[in-house]
Coordinates of C-alpha atoms in Angstrom, one line a residue:
Chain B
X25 CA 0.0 0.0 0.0
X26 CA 2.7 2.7 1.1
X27 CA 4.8 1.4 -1.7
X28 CA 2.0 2.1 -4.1
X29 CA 1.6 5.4 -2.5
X30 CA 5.0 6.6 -3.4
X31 CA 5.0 5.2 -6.8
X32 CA 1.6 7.4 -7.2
X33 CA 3.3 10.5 -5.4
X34 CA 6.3 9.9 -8.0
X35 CA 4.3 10.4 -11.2
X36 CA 2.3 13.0 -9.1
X37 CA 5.2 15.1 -8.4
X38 CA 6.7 14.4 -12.3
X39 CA 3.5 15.5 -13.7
X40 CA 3.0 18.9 -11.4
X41 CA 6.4 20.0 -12.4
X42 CA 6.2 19.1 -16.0
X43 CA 3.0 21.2 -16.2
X44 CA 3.9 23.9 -13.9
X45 CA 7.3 24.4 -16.2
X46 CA 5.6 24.1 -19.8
X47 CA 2.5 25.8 -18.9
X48 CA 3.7 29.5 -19.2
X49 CA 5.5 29.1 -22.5
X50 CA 2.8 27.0 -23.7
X51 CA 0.7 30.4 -22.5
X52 CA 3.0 32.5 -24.9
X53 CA 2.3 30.6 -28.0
X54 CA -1.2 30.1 -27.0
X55 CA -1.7 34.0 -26.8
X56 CA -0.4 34.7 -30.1
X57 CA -1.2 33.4 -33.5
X58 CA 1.0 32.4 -35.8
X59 CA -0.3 35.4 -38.3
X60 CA 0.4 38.1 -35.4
X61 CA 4.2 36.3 -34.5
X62 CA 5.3 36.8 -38.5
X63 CA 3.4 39.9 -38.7
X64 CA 4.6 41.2 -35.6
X65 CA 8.5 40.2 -36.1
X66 CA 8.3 43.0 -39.2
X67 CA 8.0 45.3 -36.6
X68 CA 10.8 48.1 -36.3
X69 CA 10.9 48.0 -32.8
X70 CA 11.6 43.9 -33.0
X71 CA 13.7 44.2 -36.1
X72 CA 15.9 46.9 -34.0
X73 CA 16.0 44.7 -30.7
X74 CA 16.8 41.2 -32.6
X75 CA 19.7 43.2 -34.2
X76 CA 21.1 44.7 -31.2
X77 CA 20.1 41.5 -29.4
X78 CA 22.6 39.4 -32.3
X79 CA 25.2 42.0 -32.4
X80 CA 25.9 42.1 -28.9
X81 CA 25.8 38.6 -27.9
X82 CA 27.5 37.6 -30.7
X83 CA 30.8 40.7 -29.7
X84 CA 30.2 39.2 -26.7
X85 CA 30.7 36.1 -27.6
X86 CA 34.0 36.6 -29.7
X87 CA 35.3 38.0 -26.4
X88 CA 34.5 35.6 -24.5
X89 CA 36.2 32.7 -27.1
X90 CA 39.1 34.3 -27.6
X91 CA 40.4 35.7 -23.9
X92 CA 38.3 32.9 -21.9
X93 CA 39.2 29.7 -23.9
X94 CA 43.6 30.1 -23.1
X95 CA 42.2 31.5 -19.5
X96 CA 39.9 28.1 -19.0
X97 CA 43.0 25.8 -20.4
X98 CA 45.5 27.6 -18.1
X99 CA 43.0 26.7 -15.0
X100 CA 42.0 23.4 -16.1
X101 CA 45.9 22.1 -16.7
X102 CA 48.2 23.8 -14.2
X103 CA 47.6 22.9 -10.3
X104 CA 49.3 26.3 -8.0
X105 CA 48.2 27.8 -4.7
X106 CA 44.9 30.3 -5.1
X107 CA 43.9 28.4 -8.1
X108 CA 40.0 26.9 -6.5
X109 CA 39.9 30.5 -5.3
X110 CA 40.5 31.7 -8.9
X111 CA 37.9 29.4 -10.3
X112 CA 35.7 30.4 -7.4
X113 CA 36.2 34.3 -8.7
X114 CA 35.7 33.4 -12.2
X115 CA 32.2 32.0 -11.0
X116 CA 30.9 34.5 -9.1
X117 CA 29.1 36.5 -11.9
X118 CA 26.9 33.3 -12.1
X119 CA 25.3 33.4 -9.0
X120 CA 25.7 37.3 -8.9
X121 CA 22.0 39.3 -9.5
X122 CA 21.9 40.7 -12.4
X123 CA 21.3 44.3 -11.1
X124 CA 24.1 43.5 -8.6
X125 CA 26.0 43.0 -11.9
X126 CA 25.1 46.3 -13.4
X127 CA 25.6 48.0 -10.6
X128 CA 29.7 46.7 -10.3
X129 CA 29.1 47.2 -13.8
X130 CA 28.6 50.9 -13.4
X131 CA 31.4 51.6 -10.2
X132 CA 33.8 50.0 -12.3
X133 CA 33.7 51.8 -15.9
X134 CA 31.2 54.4 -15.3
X135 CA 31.8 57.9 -16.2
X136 CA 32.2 58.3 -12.5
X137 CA 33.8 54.7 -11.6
X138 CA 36.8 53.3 -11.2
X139 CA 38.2 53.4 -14.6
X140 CA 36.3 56.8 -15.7
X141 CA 35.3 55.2 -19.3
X142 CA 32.7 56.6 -21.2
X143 CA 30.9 53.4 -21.9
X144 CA 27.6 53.8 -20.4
X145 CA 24.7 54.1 -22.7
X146 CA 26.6 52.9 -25.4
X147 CA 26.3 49.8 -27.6
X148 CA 29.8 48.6 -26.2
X149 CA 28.2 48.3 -22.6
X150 CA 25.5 46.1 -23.6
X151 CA 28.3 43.9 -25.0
X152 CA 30.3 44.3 -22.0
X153 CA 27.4 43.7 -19.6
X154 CA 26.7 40.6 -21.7
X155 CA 30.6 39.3 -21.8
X156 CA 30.8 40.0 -17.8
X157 CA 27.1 38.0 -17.2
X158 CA 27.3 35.2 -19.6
X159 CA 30.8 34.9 -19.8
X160 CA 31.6 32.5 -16.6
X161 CA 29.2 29.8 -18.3
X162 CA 31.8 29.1 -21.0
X163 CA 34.7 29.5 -19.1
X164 CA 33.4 26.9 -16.5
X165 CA 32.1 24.3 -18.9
X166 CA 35.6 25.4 -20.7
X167 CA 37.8 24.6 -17.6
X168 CA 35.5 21.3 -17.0
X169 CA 35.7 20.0 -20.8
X170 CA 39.6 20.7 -20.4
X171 CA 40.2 18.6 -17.4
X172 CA 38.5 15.9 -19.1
X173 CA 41.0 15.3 -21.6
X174 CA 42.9 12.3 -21.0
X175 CA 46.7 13.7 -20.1
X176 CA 48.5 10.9 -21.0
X177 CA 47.1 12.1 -24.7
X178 CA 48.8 15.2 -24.3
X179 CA 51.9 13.7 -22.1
X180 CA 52.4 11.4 -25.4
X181 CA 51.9 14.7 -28.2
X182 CA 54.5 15.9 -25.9
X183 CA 56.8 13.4 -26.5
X184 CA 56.3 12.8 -29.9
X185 CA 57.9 16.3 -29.8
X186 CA 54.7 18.7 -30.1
X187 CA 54.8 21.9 -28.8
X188 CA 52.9 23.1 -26.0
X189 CA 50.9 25.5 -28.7
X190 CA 50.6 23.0 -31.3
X191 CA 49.6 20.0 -28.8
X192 CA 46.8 22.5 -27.7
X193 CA 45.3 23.2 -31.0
X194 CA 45.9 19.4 -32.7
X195 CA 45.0 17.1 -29.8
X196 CA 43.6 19.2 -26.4
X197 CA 41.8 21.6 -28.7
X198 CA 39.6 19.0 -30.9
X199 CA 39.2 16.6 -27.8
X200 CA 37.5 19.3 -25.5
X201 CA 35.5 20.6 -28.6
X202 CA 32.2 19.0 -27.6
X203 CA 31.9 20.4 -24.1
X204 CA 33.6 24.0 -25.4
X205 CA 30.7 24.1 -28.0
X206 CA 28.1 23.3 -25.0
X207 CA 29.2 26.2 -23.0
X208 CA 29.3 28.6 -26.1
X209 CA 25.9 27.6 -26.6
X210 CA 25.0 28.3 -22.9
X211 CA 26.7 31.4 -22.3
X212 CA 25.1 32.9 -26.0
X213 CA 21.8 32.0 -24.7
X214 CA 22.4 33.4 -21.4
X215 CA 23.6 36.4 -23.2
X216 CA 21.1 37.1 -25.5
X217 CA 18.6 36.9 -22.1
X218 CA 20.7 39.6 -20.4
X219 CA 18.4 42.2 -18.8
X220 CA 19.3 43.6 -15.4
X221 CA 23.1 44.7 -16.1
X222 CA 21.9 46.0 -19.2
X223 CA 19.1 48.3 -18.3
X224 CA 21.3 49.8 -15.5
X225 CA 24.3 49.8 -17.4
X226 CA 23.6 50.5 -20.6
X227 CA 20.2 52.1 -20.7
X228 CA 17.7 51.6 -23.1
X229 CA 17.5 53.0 -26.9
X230 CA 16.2 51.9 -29.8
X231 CA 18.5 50.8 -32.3
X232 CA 21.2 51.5 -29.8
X233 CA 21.2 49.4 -27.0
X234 CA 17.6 48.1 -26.3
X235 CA 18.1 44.6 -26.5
X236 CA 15.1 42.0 -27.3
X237 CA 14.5 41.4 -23.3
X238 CA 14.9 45.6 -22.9
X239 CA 11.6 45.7 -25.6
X240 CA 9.8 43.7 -24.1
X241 CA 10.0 45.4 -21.0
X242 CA 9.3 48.9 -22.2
X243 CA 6.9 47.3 -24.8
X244 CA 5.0 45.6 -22.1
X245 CA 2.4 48.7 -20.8
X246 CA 2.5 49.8 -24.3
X247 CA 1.5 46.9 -27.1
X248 CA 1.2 43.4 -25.8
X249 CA 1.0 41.7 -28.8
X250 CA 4.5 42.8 -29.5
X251 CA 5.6 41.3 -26.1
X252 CA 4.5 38.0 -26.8
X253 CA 5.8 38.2 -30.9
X254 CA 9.5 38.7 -28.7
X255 CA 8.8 36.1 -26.3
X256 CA 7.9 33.7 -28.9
X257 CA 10.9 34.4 -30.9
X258 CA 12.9 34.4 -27.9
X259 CA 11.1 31.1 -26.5
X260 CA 12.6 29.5 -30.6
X261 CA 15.8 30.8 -30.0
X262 CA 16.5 29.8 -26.8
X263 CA 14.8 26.3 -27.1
X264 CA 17.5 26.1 -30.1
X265 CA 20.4 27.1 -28.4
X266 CA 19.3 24.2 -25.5
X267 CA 19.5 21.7 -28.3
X268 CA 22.4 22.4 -29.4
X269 CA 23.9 22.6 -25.9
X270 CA 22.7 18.7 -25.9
X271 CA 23.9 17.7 -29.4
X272 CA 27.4 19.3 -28.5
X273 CA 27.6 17.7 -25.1
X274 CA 27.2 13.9 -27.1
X275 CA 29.5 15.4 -29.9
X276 CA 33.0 13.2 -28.1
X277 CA 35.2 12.7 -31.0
X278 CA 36.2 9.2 -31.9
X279 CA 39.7 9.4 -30.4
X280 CA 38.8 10.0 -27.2
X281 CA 36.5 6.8 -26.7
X282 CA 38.9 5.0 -28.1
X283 CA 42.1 5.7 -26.5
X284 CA 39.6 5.4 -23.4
X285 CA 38.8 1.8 -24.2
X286 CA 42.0 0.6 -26.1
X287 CA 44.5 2.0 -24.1
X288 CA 47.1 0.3 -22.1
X289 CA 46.0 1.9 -18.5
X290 CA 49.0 3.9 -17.3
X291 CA 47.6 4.2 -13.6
X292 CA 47.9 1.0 -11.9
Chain I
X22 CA 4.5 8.1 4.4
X23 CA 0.8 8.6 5.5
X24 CA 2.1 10.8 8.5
X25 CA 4.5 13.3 6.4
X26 CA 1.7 14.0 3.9
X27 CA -0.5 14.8 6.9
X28 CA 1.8 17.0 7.6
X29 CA 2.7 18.1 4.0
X30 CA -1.1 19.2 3.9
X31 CA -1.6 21.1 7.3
X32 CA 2.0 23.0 6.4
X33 CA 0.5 24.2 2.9
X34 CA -3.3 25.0 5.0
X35 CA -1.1 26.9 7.1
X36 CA 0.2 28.7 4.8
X37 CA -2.5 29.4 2.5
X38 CA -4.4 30.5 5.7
X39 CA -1.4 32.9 6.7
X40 CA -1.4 34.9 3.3
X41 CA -5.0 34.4 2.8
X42 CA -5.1 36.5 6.3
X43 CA -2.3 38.9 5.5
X44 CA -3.8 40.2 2.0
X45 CA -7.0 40.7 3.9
X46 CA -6.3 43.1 6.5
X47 CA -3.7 45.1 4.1
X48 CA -4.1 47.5 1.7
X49 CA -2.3 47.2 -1.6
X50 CA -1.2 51.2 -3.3
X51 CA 0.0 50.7 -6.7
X52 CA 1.5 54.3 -7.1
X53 CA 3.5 56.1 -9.7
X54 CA 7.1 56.2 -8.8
X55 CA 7.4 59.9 -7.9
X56 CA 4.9 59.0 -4.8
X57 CA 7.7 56.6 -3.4
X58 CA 9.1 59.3 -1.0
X59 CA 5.4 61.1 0.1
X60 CA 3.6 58.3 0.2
X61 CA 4.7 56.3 2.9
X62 CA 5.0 59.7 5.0
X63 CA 1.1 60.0 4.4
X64 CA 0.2 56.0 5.3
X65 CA 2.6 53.6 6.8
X66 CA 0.0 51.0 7.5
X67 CA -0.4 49.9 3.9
X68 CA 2.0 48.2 1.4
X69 CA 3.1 50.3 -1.5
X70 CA 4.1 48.9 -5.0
X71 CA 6.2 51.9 -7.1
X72 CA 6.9 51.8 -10.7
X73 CA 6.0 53.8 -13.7
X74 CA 2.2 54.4 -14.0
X75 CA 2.3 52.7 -17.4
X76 CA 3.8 49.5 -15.9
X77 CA 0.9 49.8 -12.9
X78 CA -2.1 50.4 -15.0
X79 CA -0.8 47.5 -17.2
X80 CA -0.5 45.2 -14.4
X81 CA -3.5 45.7 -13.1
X82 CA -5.4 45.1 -16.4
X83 CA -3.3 41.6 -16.6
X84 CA -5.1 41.5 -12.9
X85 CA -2.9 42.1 -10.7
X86 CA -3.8 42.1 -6.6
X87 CA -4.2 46.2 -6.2
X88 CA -6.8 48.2 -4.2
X89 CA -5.8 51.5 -5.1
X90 CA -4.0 53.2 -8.3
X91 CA -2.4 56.4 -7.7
X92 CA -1.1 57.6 -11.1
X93 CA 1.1 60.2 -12.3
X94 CA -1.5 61.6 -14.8
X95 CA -5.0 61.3 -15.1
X96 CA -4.6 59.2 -18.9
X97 CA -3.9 56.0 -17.6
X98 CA -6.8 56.3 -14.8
X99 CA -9.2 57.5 -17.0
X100 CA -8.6 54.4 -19.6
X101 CA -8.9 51.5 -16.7
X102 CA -12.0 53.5 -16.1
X103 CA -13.6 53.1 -19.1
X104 CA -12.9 49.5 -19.0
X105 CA -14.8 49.1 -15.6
X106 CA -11.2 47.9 -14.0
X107 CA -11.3 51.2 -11.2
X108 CA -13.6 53.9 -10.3
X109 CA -14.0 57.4 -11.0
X110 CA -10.6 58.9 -10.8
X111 CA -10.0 62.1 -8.8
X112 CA -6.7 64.4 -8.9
X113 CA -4.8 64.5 -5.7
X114 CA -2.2 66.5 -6.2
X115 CA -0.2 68.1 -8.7
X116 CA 3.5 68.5 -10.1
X117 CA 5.9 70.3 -12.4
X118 CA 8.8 69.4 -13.8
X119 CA 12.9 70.6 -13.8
X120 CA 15.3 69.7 -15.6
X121 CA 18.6 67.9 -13.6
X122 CA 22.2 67.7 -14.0
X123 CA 24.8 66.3 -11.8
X124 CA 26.4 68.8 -9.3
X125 CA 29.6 68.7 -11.3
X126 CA 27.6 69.4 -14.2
X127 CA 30.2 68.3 -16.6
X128 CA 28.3 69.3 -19.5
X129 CA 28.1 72.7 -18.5
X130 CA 24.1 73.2 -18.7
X131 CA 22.3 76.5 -17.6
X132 CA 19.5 76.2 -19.2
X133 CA 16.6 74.0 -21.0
X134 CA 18.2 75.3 -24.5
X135 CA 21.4 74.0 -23.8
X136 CA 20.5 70.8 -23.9
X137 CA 20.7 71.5 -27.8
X138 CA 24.5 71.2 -27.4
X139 CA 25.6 68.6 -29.8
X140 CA 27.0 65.1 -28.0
X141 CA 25.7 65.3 -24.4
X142 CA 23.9 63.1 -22.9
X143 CA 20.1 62.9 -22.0
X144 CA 18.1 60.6 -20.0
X145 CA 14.7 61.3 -20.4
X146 CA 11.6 58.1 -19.5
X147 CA 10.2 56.3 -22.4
X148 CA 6.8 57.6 -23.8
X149 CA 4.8 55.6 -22.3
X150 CA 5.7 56.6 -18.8
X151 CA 3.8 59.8 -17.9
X152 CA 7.2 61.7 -17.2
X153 CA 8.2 60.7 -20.6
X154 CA 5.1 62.5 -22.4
X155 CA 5.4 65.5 -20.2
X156 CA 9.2 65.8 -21.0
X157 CA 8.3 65.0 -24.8
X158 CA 5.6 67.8 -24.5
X159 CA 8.2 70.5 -22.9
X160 CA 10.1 70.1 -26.2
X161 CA 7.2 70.6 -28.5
X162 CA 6.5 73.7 -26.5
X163 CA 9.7 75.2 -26.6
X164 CA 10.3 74.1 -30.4
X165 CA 13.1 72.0 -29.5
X166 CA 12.2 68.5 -30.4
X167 CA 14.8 66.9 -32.9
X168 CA 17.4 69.2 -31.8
X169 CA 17.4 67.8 -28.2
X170 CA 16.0 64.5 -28.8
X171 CA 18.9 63.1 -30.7
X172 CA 21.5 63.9 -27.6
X173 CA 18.9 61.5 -25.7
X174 CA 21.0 58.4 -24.8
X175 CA 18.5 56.3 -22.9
X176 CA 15.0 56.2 -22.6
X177 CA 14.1 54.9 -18.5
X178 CA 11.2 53.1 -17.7
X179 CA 10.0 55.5 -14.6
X180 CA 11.0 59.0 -12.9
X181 CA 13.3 57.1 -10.8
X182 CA 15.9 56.0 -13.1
X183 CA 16.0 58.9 -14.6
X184 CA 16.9 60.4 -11.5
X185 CA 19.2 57.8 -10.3
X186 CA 21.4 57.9 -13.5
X187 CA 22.1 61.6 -13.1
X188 CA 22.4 61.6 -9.4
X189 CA 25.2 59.1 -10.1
X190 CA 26.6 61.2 -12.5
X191 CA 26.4 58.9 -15.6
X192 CA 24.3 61.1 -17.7
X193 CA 24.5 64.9 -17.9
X194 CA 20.9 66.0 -17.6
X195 CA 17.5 64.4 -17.2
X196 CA 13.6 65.9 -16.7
X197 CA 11.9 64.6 -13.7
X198 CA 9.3 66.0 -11.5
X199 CA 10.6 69.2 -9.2
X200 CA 9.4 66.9 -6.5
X201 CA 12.2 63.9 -7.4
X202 CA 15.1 66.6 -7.3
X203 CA 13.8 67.8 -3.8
X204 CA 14.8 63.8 -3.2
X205 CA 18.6 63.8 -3.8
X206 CA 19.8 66.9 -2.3
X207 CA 23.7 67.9 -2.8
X208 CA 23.6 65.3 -5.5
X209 CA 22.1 67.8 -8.5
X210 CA 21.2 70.8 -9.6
X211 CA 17.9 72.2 -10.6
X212 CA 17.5 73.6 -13.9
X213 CA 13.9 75.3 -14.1
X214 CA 11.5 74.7 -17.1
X215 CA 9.8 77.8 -17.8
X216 CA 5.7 78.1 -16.3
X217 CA 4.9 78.9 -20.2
X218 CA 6.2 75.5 -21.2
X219 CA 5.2 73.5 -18.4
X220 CA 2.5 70.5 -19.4
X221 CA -0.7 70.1 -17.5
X222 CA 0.7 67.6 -14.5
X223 CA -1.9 65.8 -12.8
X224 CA -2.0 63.0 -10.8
X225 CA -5.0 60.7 -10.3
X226 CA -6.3 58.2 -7.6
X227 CA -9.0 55.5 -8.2
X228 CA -10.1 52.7 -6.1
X229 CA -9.5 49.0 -8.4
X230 CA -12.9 47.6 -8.7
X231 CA -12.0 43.6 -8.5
X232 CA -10.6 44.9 -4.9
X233 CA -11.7 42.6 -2.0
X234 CA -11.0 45.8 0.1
X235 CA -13.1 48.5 -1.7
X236 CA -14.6 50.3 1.8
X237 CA -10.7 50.6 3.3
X238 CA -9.6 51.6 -0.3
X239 CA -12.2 54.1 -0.7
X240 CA -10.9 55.2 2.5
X241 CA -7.8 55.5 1.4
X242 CA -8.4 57.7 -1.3
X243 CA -10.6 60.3 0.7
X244 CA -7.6 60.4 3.2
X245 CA -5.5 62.1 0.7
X246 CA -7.9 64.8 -0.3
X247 CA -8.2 65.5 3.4
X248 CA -6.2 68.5 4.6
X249 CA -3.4 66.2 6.8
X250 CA -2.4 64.4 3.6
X251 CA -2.4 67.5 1.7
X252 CA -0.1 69.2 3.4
X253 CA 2.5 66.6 3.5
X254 CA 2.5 66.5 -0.6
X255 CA 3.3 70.1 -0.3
X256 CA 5.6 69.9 1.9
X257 CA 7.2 67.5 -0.3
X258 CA 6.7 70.0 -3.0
X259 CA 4.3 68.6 -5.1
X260 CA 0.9 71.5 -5.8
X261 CA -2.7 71.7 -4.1
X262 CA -4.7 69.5 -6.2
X263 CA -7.0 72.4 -7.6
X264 CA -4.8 75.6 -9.0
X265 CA -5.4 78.5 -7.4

């Protein structure tokens, strides 16, 4: 009987949270017909905000790749004192609020921060909001994909006589492709949802720096069919990204699983 | 099993009970976000929800939990009135508005026409926020619209960030009410808008009809015609409700 009982409270409990998390997206699409969501995406103040939205994320982005991928490799492969507080650091802006974000945001490079830039209200502090906010997801899903590859891989490029550079691009490189993809994909979707740093930060202009979350704010009291046109498109995009995330994760090249199973085991 | 969904279920009863109680005996103000500072100084008994009186009267028509909407012009009251969502809307007070620039004032601003100069920049509300039209109708009247509009760098989405991002000293100038300066002392300076371009600034309280609470509400909205109440807005620089 009790055992029955908590077999009925499992699929209780499974179907309450399915519902309760599908429900309001299923509200969006629901609230909108397909005619008003094409119609509606013609819109300049949508056309403006997907641009800004794409540009941004996608600076952002490039930033992130190109400073954040040697960063994640240096953490992931060398072991010295401070580095778990380093990683700890680089995590921080995850759990940060948002606002809490735009408000370091503004003390550090405002006009009248630290660093007395000039960046505020300008399209470079929406990508600079979105770098700082969605930037940690790759480098941590970086730094975990690196640590995953199998060192005796790279001890045995290294003896072969390859380069510390050119064993990181040819063997480390390819190997921890599928989990650097996954956090790309994580960090652009968590970019592209940026909302609190950037409205304190950056301010909110058409064409300048209202992003596709920033419209919807402002758009809400005004025209609510062009909320829900951005919330669908954003709803797409995002549920995109999140299958990509899971196509990248399975994407393990071929090497990997095989020098996994074929080996000779080194450890014992 | 049996005994920790027993307890499961009196927990949530509890619970339910406990907020079911709490919204009962008190009063929810949705007001305009240039109340935030007066308001609680008139009633301290009620809970207050501030944000632009767009966002409010949109909220409330997606149904949201008010009893009484105090907005920053008598548009947005007017309209939830003609869709049955409140009552009759009557002005309680009323405001002007100034422009503000940091106390450095590094743009070196004297005067609404200098906000012409090319490359400085503006923060102004969005048009949908009452603050926003007004500002947007200062303009027309002073025949200054495109030459000012395009130093405006962000459009806020209430008085309040408007005021915060010059206080802070991000932006160079900003319109808000006269009544929001008064807020930040030492931390701007007041630029007047002359009375010949000043927009019609009303402010408008109705009591929300789907309120559970409609006799305290109602209450609540004669309170702040009453003398006591009226004196505290003008003390915190806002106008006597009819112009004398």
């Amino acid at each position: 009987m009790s055992r029955l009982l908590f077999v009925a409270g499992l699929f209780a409990a499974t179907f309450a949270t399915m519902l309760f998390l599908v429900l309001p997206i299923v509200a969006i699409f629901t609230h909108v017909s397909p005619a008003t969501l094409v119609d509606q995406l013609g819109n300049p103040v949508v056309t403006d905000a997907l641009l800004v939205s794409l540009q941004t994320t996608a600076e952002a982005q490039i930033l992130v790749l190109l400073v954040g991928t040697p960063a994640a490799y240096l953490l992931a492969s060398r072991r010295f004192p401070g580095r778990a507080a380093l990683i700890t650091l680089v995590e921080l802006p995850l759990v940060l609020p948002p606002a809490v974000a735009g408000i370091g945001l503004l003390a550090a490079f405002g006009r009248v921060g630290l660093l007395h830039t000039s960046l505020p209200f300008t399209q470079a502090a929406v990508t600079v909001a979105v770098a700082f906010v969605a930037g940690p997801f790759y480098v941590r899903t970086a730094i975990a994909s690196f640590e995953t590859v199998d060192s005796d891989l790279v001890a045995a490029a290294r003896t072969l006589g390859a380069g510390p550079a050119r064993t990181f691009f040819r063997v480390v490189l390819p190997l921890a492709r599928g989990g650097l993809a996954a956090g790309e994909a994580l960090a652009f979707a968590r970019g592209l949802g940026e909302f609190g740093a950037t409205i304190m930060f950056a301010g909110s202009l058409q064409k300048v720096t209202q992003t596709l979350p920033l419209a919807i704010y402002a758009q809400f009291d005004v025209k609510f069919d062009v909320v829900l046109a951005i919330s669908a498109l954003l709803v797409l995009i995002s549920a995109s990204l999140l299958v990509t995330v899971k196509l990248a994760t399975a994407w393990t090249p071929s090497l990997r699983s095989s020098a996994l199973h074929y080996a000779p085991s080194t450890s014992t | 099993m049996r005994r920790l969904l027993a307890v499961v279920t009196i927990a949530s009863l509890l619970a339910a009970g406990a907020a079911a109680a709490a919204g009962h005996a008190t009063l929810t103000v949705y007001a305009a976000a240039s109340l935030t500072d007066v308001f609680p100084k008139i009633d301290s008994t009620v809970r207050y929800s501030f944000a632009g009186s767009n966002t409010l009267a949109a909220q409330i028509q997606q149904g949201a939990p008010a009893d009484v909407f105090a907005s920053a012009n008598t548009t947005l009251p007017a309209q939830l009135f003609a869709k049955g969502l409140v009552t009759k809307p009557v002005v309680f007070t009323r405001n002007t508005l100034v422009v503000i620039v940091p106390k450095s004032n590094p743009a070196d601003i004297h005067s609404v026409y200098d906000l012409r100069k090319p490359g400085l920049k503006l923060v102004i509300a969005g048009p949908a926020v009452p603050v926003g039209s007004y500002t947007l109708q200062i303009l027309k009247n002073m025949a200054l619209t495109s030459d000012v509009l395009q130093n405006v760098v962000s459009r806020e989405t209430d008085v309040r960030e408007v005021l915060a991002k010059v206080a802070l000293g991000e932006a160079d100038a900003g319109f808000v009410y006269s009544t929001d300066a008064r807020t930040v002392p030492g931390q701007v300076t007041v630029i007047k808008v002359p009375a010949w371009a000043q927009p019609k600034v009303q402010y408008a309280v109705a009591v929300v009809s789907s309120s559970p609470n409609r006799t305290a509400a109602q209450a609540y909205v004669n309170h702040l015609l009453k003398k006591a109440a009226q004196a505290k807005l003008i003390a915190a620089g806002f106008l006597p409700r009819v112009k004398r």
